[in-house]
Amino acid sequence: MARFRNRKTKVFVKPIVKKNQQQQSNVDHITGNKIPKSFVFSRGKLPGPIRQLQMDLRKLMLPYTALNLKEKKRNNLKDFLNVAGPMGVTHFLILSKTESSPFLRVAKTPQGPTLTFKIHEYSLAVDIAQSQLRPRCPQDLLKNPPLIVLSGFAAGNEHLKLTTTMFKNIFPDIDINTVKLSSCQRIVLLNYNKDTQLIDFRHYSIRLQPVGVSRRIRKFVQNHQVPDLRNLQDVSDFVTKAGYVSESEADEEAATVTLISDLSRVNRASTKSAVKLQEIGPRMTLQLTKIEGGLCSGEVMFSEYGNGGNKKKPDSEKGTEKEDDDNDDEIGDSDEDNEREDNEEEDEED
Amino acid sequence: MTMEEGNVAAGKRKRNIGKKKGNKTKNKKLKMLEGKGKKLRVSKKMRNLFEKRARDYNSDDDEEEEERKEKENTEAAATRRGGGGDNSSEGREEEEGGEIQPGVMKFTEGVRAFRVAFKNIIKRNIANDSLGPVLSGHKQLIAKKLAEEEAERKVKGEAKKEKHLVAEKGHVKPANYLDSHEKFLIGIATKGVVKLFNAVNKAQKAQKGLDPSRSKDAKMIRKRSKEAFFSELGKTSFPVQNSSSKDNTSCDPSNDEGPAWAPLRDNYMLTNPKLKDWDKMADSAIVDDVGRMSEDSGSDDD
């Protein structure tokens, strides 16, 4: 397969993969399912910040995406399709910009449905890092695929169901029996707001912090900085002094987990640790505007602005059939030991 | 500035060409006179030549008379001037003459002429305004050009700004990091992660003591996974109804009616109702913690 990949470099579309990266398997050896891979690219010339957004999205989709994908002006969608087949790419994320606002299209290859989202607002990863006091980016953060949490989608109608299906399929599944908690380091959250019909898209990094330990001792152990004992009479003062309790520690109560194995020096097995999230990566506010049956073509199944473009094509039926197959596959997938993250918040507030 | 320089250079060239012609005739005369007491005569003629050159070198006619007077005054004193920095005039002379003509006086005349001209230019520069050393005729033109350039730049700047605004549309820089909505979203995500981690812990703890290599344990693993399979079936219906929760956590109240598709229900084509929980019965012989798990899934199905 490595030979195949090297030979397949086309003239104009060159997905350049890092040389020392191992050949990615198409099939997950644990679950036996196909690992979804994606391309993130843009149609048309994009102004500066949107190009950065595209780069951020690529980093988000790592490791199963082409980080250094280069595209030329004259590349059509067909070119990408042709390359996608042999490389096992299953999803396209396409960014484009009109005068009003940027758009994001999520499409499943080769004939899958296309969801068009209008991006109302977005923030780049660098903006978020600048707004934080202590931005975190550990080195191997992007080595493992992220988890995904969808919330607020249940109340919606079929279009939202398709959205959830699509997003669930973009990220690879995790098997709860064999997954290592140390490899779950990122999480993508999609929250649907019924009132405004907007979807919030966030990207966090997960951090575990031992709980029940006073702040000073924890900092001392983690940072290896020799504390200042000038004003203390005895070491016991340092250890037992009741330091101030920060506001976030109260929230930690609900977020404690008991670990099953040693994750790091401080997070040991069968001790309680708190889960702390810190935002990295881009932040987007999306609105679903259109669903098409084919890959950026085909019958328009849902449109925010009424039935503007109802193109009846001969393969439209095939398109809808494909969608049904997708749904059936979804059921089939969940029969195994797979687990996908879902959260239901609809009845919480009642 | 460049325009002016070009003009000056062109002018110089023109002058040079003219002088060459003039020189040739004079050279002939000089050669003829070489044998005699040529120094004085040569110097006189050369002096005139130098004066002429100096005159042409200076652009203003005002300076001419001054120059001539200066020359006459300083001629005697200017026997040998340090001609170090005077390569240009020397070169010019050589170029024009075509032959190297000896004569200290010539050289110093040239030196003096150059000196005077240079001084005038420097003097003028002090009095000048921001436009720089410009020939008087071109001043207005250059001022106009600069004004035009500035106007152009302004227009371009505005167009750029508009473009920039359109490009940045929708780009929001988060002002302060944690406002209430963000906290709410982080809370949701944290809950999800906690659920997942707890489920993973439970599942993996149960398997902790077991080793997949031993056949007995492998059987146990298979059985447990089968339970998870069925419990998953019980909860996970089509996405139409609900999205799934984890198998070990408590299910949502809306899940109680079971799967919508008939064959997925546990009592599909079940003739003997006693056999409803056949998989639970098979597992009753297994150890306690597994029994606990089956209880959970049993409650889910009911």
XYZ file of C-alpha atoms in Angstrom:
652
model
C 0.000 0.000 0.000
C 2.907 2.336 0.545
C 4.011 1.892 -3.034
C 0.538 2.593 -4.194
C 0.362 5.822 -2.365
C 3.647 7.123 -3.732
C 2.734 6.301 -7.263
C -0.564 8.011 -7.071
C 0.696 11.580 -6.869
C -1.243 13.458 -9.481
C 0.048 16.465 -11.265
C -2.175 19.046 -9.732
C -3.537 17.564 -6.563
C -0.763 16.507 -4.285
C -1.738 15.366 -0.860
C 1.632 15.524 0.763
C 1.947 13.305 3.794
C 4.812 13.640 6.199
C 7.562 11.252 5.291
C 8.130 9.667 8.637
C 4.456 9.037 9.202
C 3.485 5.421 9.188
C 1.082 4.116 6.673
C -2.352 4.560 8.140
C -4.537 1.547 8.193
C -7.816 1.765 6.473
C -9.469 -0.589 8.830
C -9.416 -0.292 12.542
C -7.840 -3.441 13.850
C -9.958 -3.485 16.945
C -13.445 -2.900 15.740
C -12.997 -4.038 12.204
C -14.653 -0.974 10.813
C -13.340 1.353 8.264
C -11.530 4.289 9.761
C -13.045 7.464 8.391
C -10.558 9.799 6.801
C -11.178 13.288 5.645
C -9.983 16.038 3.391
C -10.346 19.628 4.403
C -10.051 22.053 1.534
C -11.566 25.167 0.084
C -13.305 26.168 -3.089
C -12.354 29.494 -4.506
C -9.905 31.973 -3.187
C -10.284 32.557 0.492
C -9.232 35.605 2.437
C -6.703 35.346 5.211
C -8.573 34.417 8.367
C -10.575 31.736 6.608
C -7.458 30.090 5.389
C -6.314 29.936 8.952
C -9.643 28.451 9.899
C -9.081 25.789 7.300
C -5.715 24.996 8.828
C -7.277 24.806 12.267
C -9.905 22.408 11.012
C -7.218 20.256 9.504
C -5.409 20.088 12.791
C -8.651 19.213 14.477
C -9.227 16.262 12.188
C -5.772 14.854 12.732
C -4.479 12.199 12.561
C -6.788 10.941 9.876
C -6.524 13.782 7.467
C -4.053 15.271 5.064
C -2.370 18.066 6.891
C -0.428 19.475 3.973
C -2.970 19.075 1.274
C -2.136 21.391 -1.571
C -4.733 22.426 -4.047
C -4.546 24.401 -7.235
C -7.091 26.732 -8.688
C -8.041 24.473 -11.500
C -8.798 21.487 -9.306
C -12.383 20.415 -9.469
C -14.327 18.362 -7.071
C -13.792 15.451 -9.422
C -10.062 15.577 -8.911
C -10.487 15.291 -5.214
C -12.896 12.453 -5.689
C -10.447 10.605 -7.841
C -7.740 10.853 -5.254
C -10.078 10.101 -2.420
C -10.988 6.680 -3.661
C -7.651 4.914 -3.466
C -6.644 6.692 -0.307
C -9.717 5.668 1.545
C -10.981 9.142 2.265
C -14.569 9.121 3.337
C -15.480 12.712 4.094
C -14.847 16.111 2.629
C -14.982 19.321 4.588
C -15.214 22.179 2.152
C -14.887 25.825 3.057
C -16.061 28.615 0.842
C -16.908 32.247 1.162
C -19.578 34.400 -0.333
C -20.197 38.050 0.232
C -22.419 37.447 3.168
C -20.544 34.862 5.138
C -18.358 31.801 4.934
C -19.887 28.403 4.368
C -18.842 24.956 5.447
C -19.976 21.895 3.577
C -19.654 18.441 5.020
C -19.961 15.714 2.458
C -19.564 11.992 2.443
C -17.783 10.441 -0.506
C -18.353 9.117 -3.046
C -22.026 9.879 -3.463
C -23.015 10.773 -0.012
C -25.235 13.550 1.170
C -23.889 17.032 1.579
C -24.735 19.254 4.482
C -24.244 22.958 4.028
C -23.669 25.094 7.070
C -23.507 28.812 7.174
C -20.836 30.022 9.551
C -22.242 32.902 11.517
C -19.234 33.477 13.694
C -15.897 31.890 14.087
C -12.784 32.306 16.164
C -9.396 31.011 15.295
C -7.247 28.897 17.532
C -4.744 31.703 17.913
C -7.468 34.078 19.060
C -8.520 31.679 21.724
C -4.993 31.083 22.856
C -4.509 34.813 23.158
C -7.586 35.248 25.259
C -6.555 32.643 27.780
C -4.273 33.156 30.679
C -2.468 29.884 30.311
C -2.933 28.312 26.930
C -2.117 24.666 26.835
C -0.959 22.609 23.967
C 0.841 19.453 24.930
C 2.918 17.951 22.257
C 1.163 14.789 21.302
C -2.255 16.289 21.584
C -3.006 15.743 17.945
C -1.806 12.217 17.742
C -5.111 10.654 18.653
C -8.518 11.345 17.187
C -10.925 13.330 19.296
C -14.063 12.200 21.017
C -17.298 13.762 19.958
C -20.194 14.919 22.069
C -23.502 15.887 20.515
C -26.108 17.517 22.628
C -29.483 19.029 22.122
C -30.082 17.288 18.841
C -32.763 14.890 19.874
C -35.549 17.381 19.827
C -35.067 18.158 16.200
C -36.440 16.631 13.115
C -34.911 14.399 10.530
C -32.462 16.881 9.226
C -30.809 17.016 12.550
C -30.738 13.262 12.708
C -28.785 13.236 9.528
C -26.462 15.806 10.972
C -25.778 13.701 14.003
C -25.185 10.652 11.896
C -22.795 12.479 9.684
C -20.756 13.903 12.480
C -20.656 10.652 14.329
C -19.257 8.991 11.288
C -16.562 11.501 10.683
C -14.623 10.550 13.745
C -13.446 7.028 14.326
C -15.206 4.867 16.873
C -13.780 3.926 20.181
C -14.151 0.606 21.823
C -14.747 0.997 25.492
C -13.278 -2.305 26.369
C -9.903 -1.656 24.944
C -9.521 2.057 24.703
C -6.785 3.606 26.748
C -7.843 6.679 28.618
C -4.512 8.303 27.988
C -5.286 8.377 24.310
C -8.496 10.345 24.770
C -7.111 13.794 24.923
C -9.440 15.887 22.863
C -13.111 16.381 22.573
C -15.327 18.058 20.019
C -18.625 19.385 21.203
C -21.623 20.138 19.028
C -24.467 21.757 20.838
C -27.762 22.526 19.171
C -29.746 25.440 20.416
C -33.436 24.977 19.735
C -34.386 28.609 19.966
C -31.910 30.060 17.599
C -31.337 26.926 15.530
C -27.651 27.449 15.770
C -25.075 24.796 16.361
C -22.126 25.630 18.572
C -18.926 23.932 17.647
C -16.175 23.756 20.231
C -12.913 21.899 20.591
C -11.405 21.142 23.995
C -8.406 19.385 25.388
C -8.880 17.025 28.302
C -6.742 17.162 31.366
C -6.891 15.066 34.487
C -6.008 16.537 37.765
C -5.796 14.669 41.048
C -8.422 15.846 43.430
C -8.387 15.897 47.158
C -4.875 17.185 47.287
C -4.152 20.640 48.425
C -3.191 23.107 45.804
C 0.284 23.745 46.993
C 1.311 20.156 47.207
C -0.100 19.439 43.810
C 1.718 22.315 42.245
C 4.885 21.338 43.948
C 4.722 17.801 42.697
C 3.831 18.786 39.177
C 6.151 21.669 38.671
C 9.131 20.509 40.651
C 9.642 24.003 41.903
C 11.109 24.247 45.328
C 8.618 26.127 47.445
C 9.446 29.081 49.560
C 9.563 27.982 53.161
C 10.976 31.165 54.611
C 7.988 32.149 56.618
C 7.128 28.767 57.958
C 8.296 27.239 61.149
C 7.943 23.687 60.152
C 7.372 21.606 57.054
C 4.077 20.457 58.442
C 2.821 23.981 58.028
C 3.398 23.716 54.353
C 1.696 20.405 54.033
C -1.340 21.019 56.146
C -2.037 24.654 55.582
C -5.532 25.220 54.333
C -4.987 27.154 51.212
C -7.759 29.108 49.563
C -10.158 27.055 47.582
C -10.615 28.255 44.066
C -14.030 28.489 42.570
C -13.416 25.788 40.071
C -12.756 23.221 42.735
C -16.376 23.268 43.686
C -17.254 22.259 40.168
C -14.842 19.461 40.303
C -17.006 17.466 42.603
C -19.301 16.535 39.817
C -16.474 15.860 37.458
C -14.463 13.346 39.363
C -13.552 10.054 37.866
C -11.935 7.056 39.369
C -9.094 5.955 37.241
C -8.470 2.374 36.402
C -4.818 2.643 35.617
C -1.935 4.936 36.052
C -2.117 7.701 33.573
C 0.770 9.695 34.779
C 2.830 10.283 37.811
C 0.150 12.092 39.645
C -2.937 10.408 38.313
C -2.714 7.001 39.779
C -5.086 4.113 39.703
C -8.043 4.017 42.054
C -7.640 7.592 43.091
C -10.039 10.279 42.249
C -9.172 12.694 39.556
C -11.053 15.574 38.164
C -11.622 16.086 34.509
C -10.694 19.523 33.356
C -11.291 20.839 29.886
C -9.524 23.691 28.253
C -10.521 25.118 24.970
C -8.155 24.863 22.074
C -8.862 25.040 18.441
C -11.432 26.919 16.493
C -14.812 27.937 17.698
C -17.703 28.156 15.270
C -21.381 28.974 15.240
C -23.106 27.098 12.448
C -26.528 27.116 10.946
C -27.739 24.270 8.802
C -28.958 25.705 5.540
C -29.117 22.941 3.000
C -28.949 19.207 2.612
C -28.343 17.718 -0.764
C -28.683 14.161 -1.787
C -25.526 13.878 -3.798
C -22.016 15.198 -3.390
C -22.687 18.889 -3.779
C -25.392 18.004 -6.251
C -28.518 16.024 -6.382
C -31.890 16.640 -4.915
C -32.205 19.270 -2.281
C -33.784 17.534 0.634
C -33.920 20.375 3.024
C -33.380 24.031 2.570
C -33.530 26.759 5.094
C -34.912 29.245 2.665
C -37.711 27.163 1.240
C -37.421 25.006 -1.851
C -35.253 27.270 -3.870
C -33.235 24.802 -5.860
C -35.192 21.661 -6.457
C -33.164 19.859 -9.023
C -34.613 16.523 -9.880
C -31.802 14.417 -11.193
C -32.070 10.803 -12.329
C -29.710 9.655 -9.611
C -31.580 11.475 -6.921
C -33.284 8.276 -5.900
C -29.966 6.606 -5.619
C -28.939 9.450 -3.428
C -31.785 8.967 -1.021
C -31.279 5.243 -1.016
C -27.720 5.758 -0.088
C -28.827 7.837 2.797
C -31.020 5.047 4.049
C -28.140 2.673 3.763
C -26.114 4.996 5.869
C -28.737 4.876 8.537
C -28.797 1.126 8.477
C -25.071 0.994 8.741
C -25.330 3.189 11.751
C -27.457 0.627 13.491
C -25.143 -2.135 12.440
C -22.153 -0.319 13.827
C -23.608 0.165 17.190
C -24.241 -3.509 17.532
C -20.616 -4.134 18.207
C -18.781 -2.978 21.217
C -18.441 0.466 19.843
C -19.256 3.457 21.819
C -19.931 6.876 20.597
C -20.467 9.799 22.818
C -23.930 11.127 23.040
C -25.515 13.276 25.592
C -29.105 14.026 26.083
C -29.846 17.255 27.733
C -33.390 17.736 26.680
C -35.075 16.754 29.891
C -32.477 18.044 32.226
C -33.893 21.446 32.688
C -37.456 20.314 33.217
C 14.852 63.716 -8.559
C 15.611 61.056 -11.081
C 14.186 63.143 -13.809
C 16.361 65.987 -12.873
C 19.428 63.831 -12.660
C 18.743 62.369 -15.999
C 18.381 65.748 -17.477
C 21.564 66.928 -15.944
C 23.389 63.889 -17.167
C 22.003 64.337 -20.626
C 22.983 67.907 -20.517
C 26.463 66.948 -19.510
C 26.689 64.518 -22.296
C 25.569 67.111 -24.704
C 28.095 69.478 -23.395
C 30.781 66.873 -23.595
C 30.049 66.125 -27.164
C 30.153 69.792 -28.001
C 33.372 70.229 -26.178
C 35.007 67.369 -27.909
C 34.496 69.023 -31.187
C 35.846 72.232 -29.863
C 38.775 70.503 -28.320
C 39.978 68.908 -31.443
C 40.535 72.186 -33.136
C 42.272 73.546 -30.113
C 44.419 70.479 -29.795
C 45.757 71.024 -33.233
C 46.715 74.512 -32.341
C 48.396 73.430 -29.201
C 50.451 70.843 -30.968
C 51.668 73.406 -33.340
C 52.695 75.609 -30.516
C 54.452 72.973 -28.539
C 57.932 73.777 -29.497
C 57.892 77.354 -28.277
C 57.410 78.781 -24.832
C 54.159 77.130 -24.793
C 53.377 77.246 -21.150
C 52.110 80.748 -21.016
C 50.195 80.626 -24.191
C 48.786 77.277 -23.442
C 47.673 78.398 -20.089
C 45.929 81.427 -21.495
C 43.997 79.517 -24.027
C 43.370 76.754 -21.677
C 42.196 79.259 -19.190
C 39.590 80.489 -21.577
C 38.625 76.961 -22.245
C 38.318 76.288 -18.601
C 36.254 79.327 -18.052
C 33.955 78.306 -20.766
C 33.617 74.867 -19.305
C 33.035 76.204 -15.877
C 30.382 78.472 -17.189
C 28.601 75.671 -18.857
C 28.998 73.526 -15.829
C 27.137 75.967 -13.688
C 23.489 76.002 -14.551
C 22.831 79.529 -13.392
C 24.121 82.491 -15.301
C 24.301 84.534 -12.164
C 27.396 82.800 -11.052
C 29.357 83.396 -14.183
C 30.818 86.727 -13.382
C 31.583 85.753 -9.868
C 33.355 82.760 -11.144
C 35.472 84.635 -13.560
C 36.513 87.080 -10.956
C 37.312 84.307 -8.562
C 39.314 82.547 -11.120
C 41.414 85.551 -11.932
C 42.015 86.159 -8.266
C 42.967 82.737 -7.328
C 44.718 81.765 -10.447
C 48.064 82.824 -9.216
C 47.631 81.148 -5.911
C 46.325 78.004 -7.393
C 49.506 76.437 -8.590
C 49.043 72.983 -7.380
C 45.818 72.048 -5.795
C 45.347 68.753 -4.169
C 43.560 67.102 -6.958
C 42.623 64.111 -4.913
C 38.949 64.296 -5.181
C 38.807 65.527 -8.647
C 38.821 62.427 -10.680
C 35.604 63.292 -12.416
C 36.766 66.503 -13.973
C 40.096 64.962 -14.812
C 38.394 62.100 -16.429
C 36.182 64.426 -18.309
C 39.113 66.316 -19.630
C 40.851 63.226 -20.733
C 37.742 61.993 -22.390
C 37.225 65.171 -24.226
C 40.804 65.712 -25.209
C 41.472 62.303 -26.453
C 45.107 62.788 -25.480
C 46.647 63.443 -22.150
C 47.704 67.020 -22.102
C 50.274 67.957 -19.518
C 49.759 71.073 -17.532
C 49.336 71.660 -13.909
C 47.416 74.824 -14.494
C 44.748 73.081 -16.472
C 44.165 70.657 -13.740
C 43.891 73.220 -11.054
C 41.595 75.304 -13.165
C 39.374 72.373 -13.476
C 39.658 71.790 -9.795
C 38.693 75.309 -9.021
C 35.799 75.295 -11.372
C 34.507 72.148 -9.881
C 34.972 73.531 -6.426
C 33.039 76.639 -7.159
C 30.217 74.766 -8.769
C 30.000 72.312 -5.934
C 29.942 75.073 -3.391
C 27.079 76.722 -5.115
C 25.082 73.592 -5.140
C 25.700 72.931 -1.503
C 24.750 76.479 -0.631
C 21.554 76.134 -2.488
C 20.727 72.903 -0.756
C 20.699 74.518 2.630
C 17.982 76.904 1.626
C 15.874 74.237 0.012
C 12.641 72.818 1.278
C 11.414 69.253 1.433
C 11.452 68.715 -2.251
C 15.194 68.361 -2.252
C 17.752 69.682 -4.699
C 15.535 70.329 -7.633
C 16.039 72.451 -10.668
C 13.796 75.439 -10.410
C 11.881 74.694 -13.536
C 10.762 71.314 -12.296
C 9.725 72.212 -8.811
C 6.076 72.631 -9.472
C 5.891 69.543 -11.560
C 7.400 67.460 -8.849
C 5.164 68.936 -6.222
C 2.183 68.015 -8.309
C 3.424 64.501 -8.741
C 3.913 63.990 -5.063
C 0.453 65.272 -4.344
C -0.958 62.858 -6.877
C 0.878 59.964 -5.349
C -0.463 60.745 -1.932
C -3.989 60.957 -3.186
C -3.599 57.613 -4.893
C -2.285 56.025 -1.772
C -5.222 57.290 0.197
C -7.725 55.861 -2.205
C -5.930 52.553 -2.293
C -5.830 52.477 1.469
C -9.533 52.904 1.725
C -10.226 50.225 -0.832
C -7.950 47.901 1.072
C -9.723 48.610 4.294
C -13.061 47.777 2.777
C -11.717 44.557 1.392
C -10.295 43.716 4.754
C -13.636 44.271 6.414
C -15.413 41.990 4.027
C -12.760 39.335 4.528
C -13.016 39.507 8.250
C -16.768 39.208 8.287
C -17.803 36.766 10.904
C -14.404 36.576 12.462
C -14.910 37.164 16.139
C -12.109 37.484 18.599
C -13.284 36.297 21.972
C -13.093 39.195 24.322
C -12.947 37.505 27.653
C -12.430 33.868 27.876
C -15.116 32.485 30.104
C -18.545 33.911 29.897
C -21.627 32.096 30.990
C -22.432 30.433 27.710
C -18.942 29.060 27.413
C -19.080 27.766 30.930
C -22.344 26.053 30.153
C -20.837 24.374 27.101
C -17.767 23.280 28.974
C -20.068 21.813 31.584
C -21.867 19.743 28.996
C -18.649 18.485 27.522
C -17.268 17.637 30.940
C -20.344 15.622 31.772
C -19.928 13.679 28.597
C -16.324 12.950 29.273
C -17.057 11.888 32.824
C -19.739 9.523 31.628
C -17.411 8.006 29.143
C -14.568 7.616 31.555
C -16.773 5.999 34.134
C -18.121 3.589 31.592
C -14.662 2.738 30.432
C -13.517 2.235 33.965
C -16.349 -0.080 34.751
C -15.922 -2.097 31.615
C -12.219 -2.391 31.968
C -12.272 -3.092 35.646
C -14.502 -6.045 35.063
C -12.040 -7.334 32.576
C -9.054 -6.496 34.638
C -8.497 -9.840 36.150
C -8.987 -11.676 32.945
C -6.349 -12.554 30.500
C -7.387 -12.942 26.893
C -4.933 -15.765 26.364
C -6.563 -18.157 28.752
C -9.406 -19.924 27.057
C -11.683 -19.845 30.061
C -11.345 -16.148 30.404
C -11.745 -15.673 26.733
C -15.089 -17.356 27.025
C -16.013 -14.970 29.801
C -14.983 -12.025 27.745
C -17.083 -13.196 24.912
C -20.070 -13.646 27.118
C -19.740 -10.204 28.564
C -19.401 -8.654 25.211
C -22.512 -10.487 24.173
C -24.329 -8.880 27.035
C -23.100 -5.536 26.069
C -24.259 -6.342 22.561
C -27.765 -7.141 23.641
C -28.036 -4.328 26.049
C -26.859 -2.055 23.347
C -29.532 -3.396 21.091
C -32.110 -2.798 23.733
C -31.229 0.826 24.092
C -30.009 1.909 20.748
C -32.907 2.291 18.441
C -32.992 4.267 15.235
C -31.683 7.760 15.494
C -35.277 8.778 14.996
C -36.084 8.097 18.565
C -33.095 8.801 20.679
C -29.388 8.786 20.665
C -27.680 6.136 22.691
C -26.258 6.404 26.126
C -23.638 4.204 27.579
C -24.500 0.656 28.430
C -23.646 0.835 32.081
C -25.101 4.189 32.917
C -28.707 4.680 33.658
C -30.805 5.201 30.627
C -33.078 8.109 29.992
C -36.701 7.789 30.886
C -37.746 8.218 27.304
C -35.993 5.029 26.351
C -38.348 2.739 28.060
C -40.538 1.814 25.198
C -37.728 -0.053 23.472
C -36.716 -0.228 19.863
C -39.165 0.807 17.230
C -38.255 -1.882 14.768
C -40.075 -4.993 15.686
C -37.377 -7.616 15.196
C -35.169 -5.764 17.588
C -37.524 -6.083 20.459
C -36.847 -8.812 22.878
C -40.235 -10.342 22.664
C -40.273 -10.631 18.921
C -41.876 -13.882 17.919
C -41.540 -15.117 21.438
C -44.015 -17.843 22.015
C -42.989 -18.780 25.491
C -42.875 -15.689 27.649
C -40.712 -17.483 30.164
C -37.885 -17.475 27.723
C -37.825 -13.751 27.565
C -34.542 -13.336 29.352
C -32.799 -16.349 28.026
C -29.417 -14.676 27.876
C -29.667 -13.635 31.475
C -30.357 -17.203 32.491
C -27.334 -18.450 30.693
C -25.120 -16.081 32.567
C -26.428 -16.759 36.000
C -23.618 -19.176 36.647
C -20.952 -16.523 36.222
C -19.284 -14.501 38.947
C -20.854 -11.704 40.849
C -19.647 -8.632 39.143
C -20.865 -9.974 35.863
C -24.162 -10.644 37.527
C -24.281 -7.027 38.526
C -23.812 -6.012 34.943
C -26.614 -8.249 33.802
C -28.856 -6.683 36.368
C -28.204 -3.349 34.878
C -28.980 -4.485 31.401
C -32.006 -6.336 32.666
C -33.404 -3.186 34.166
C -32.800 -1.421 30.911
C -34.763 -3.909 28.926
C -37.689 -3.802 31.261
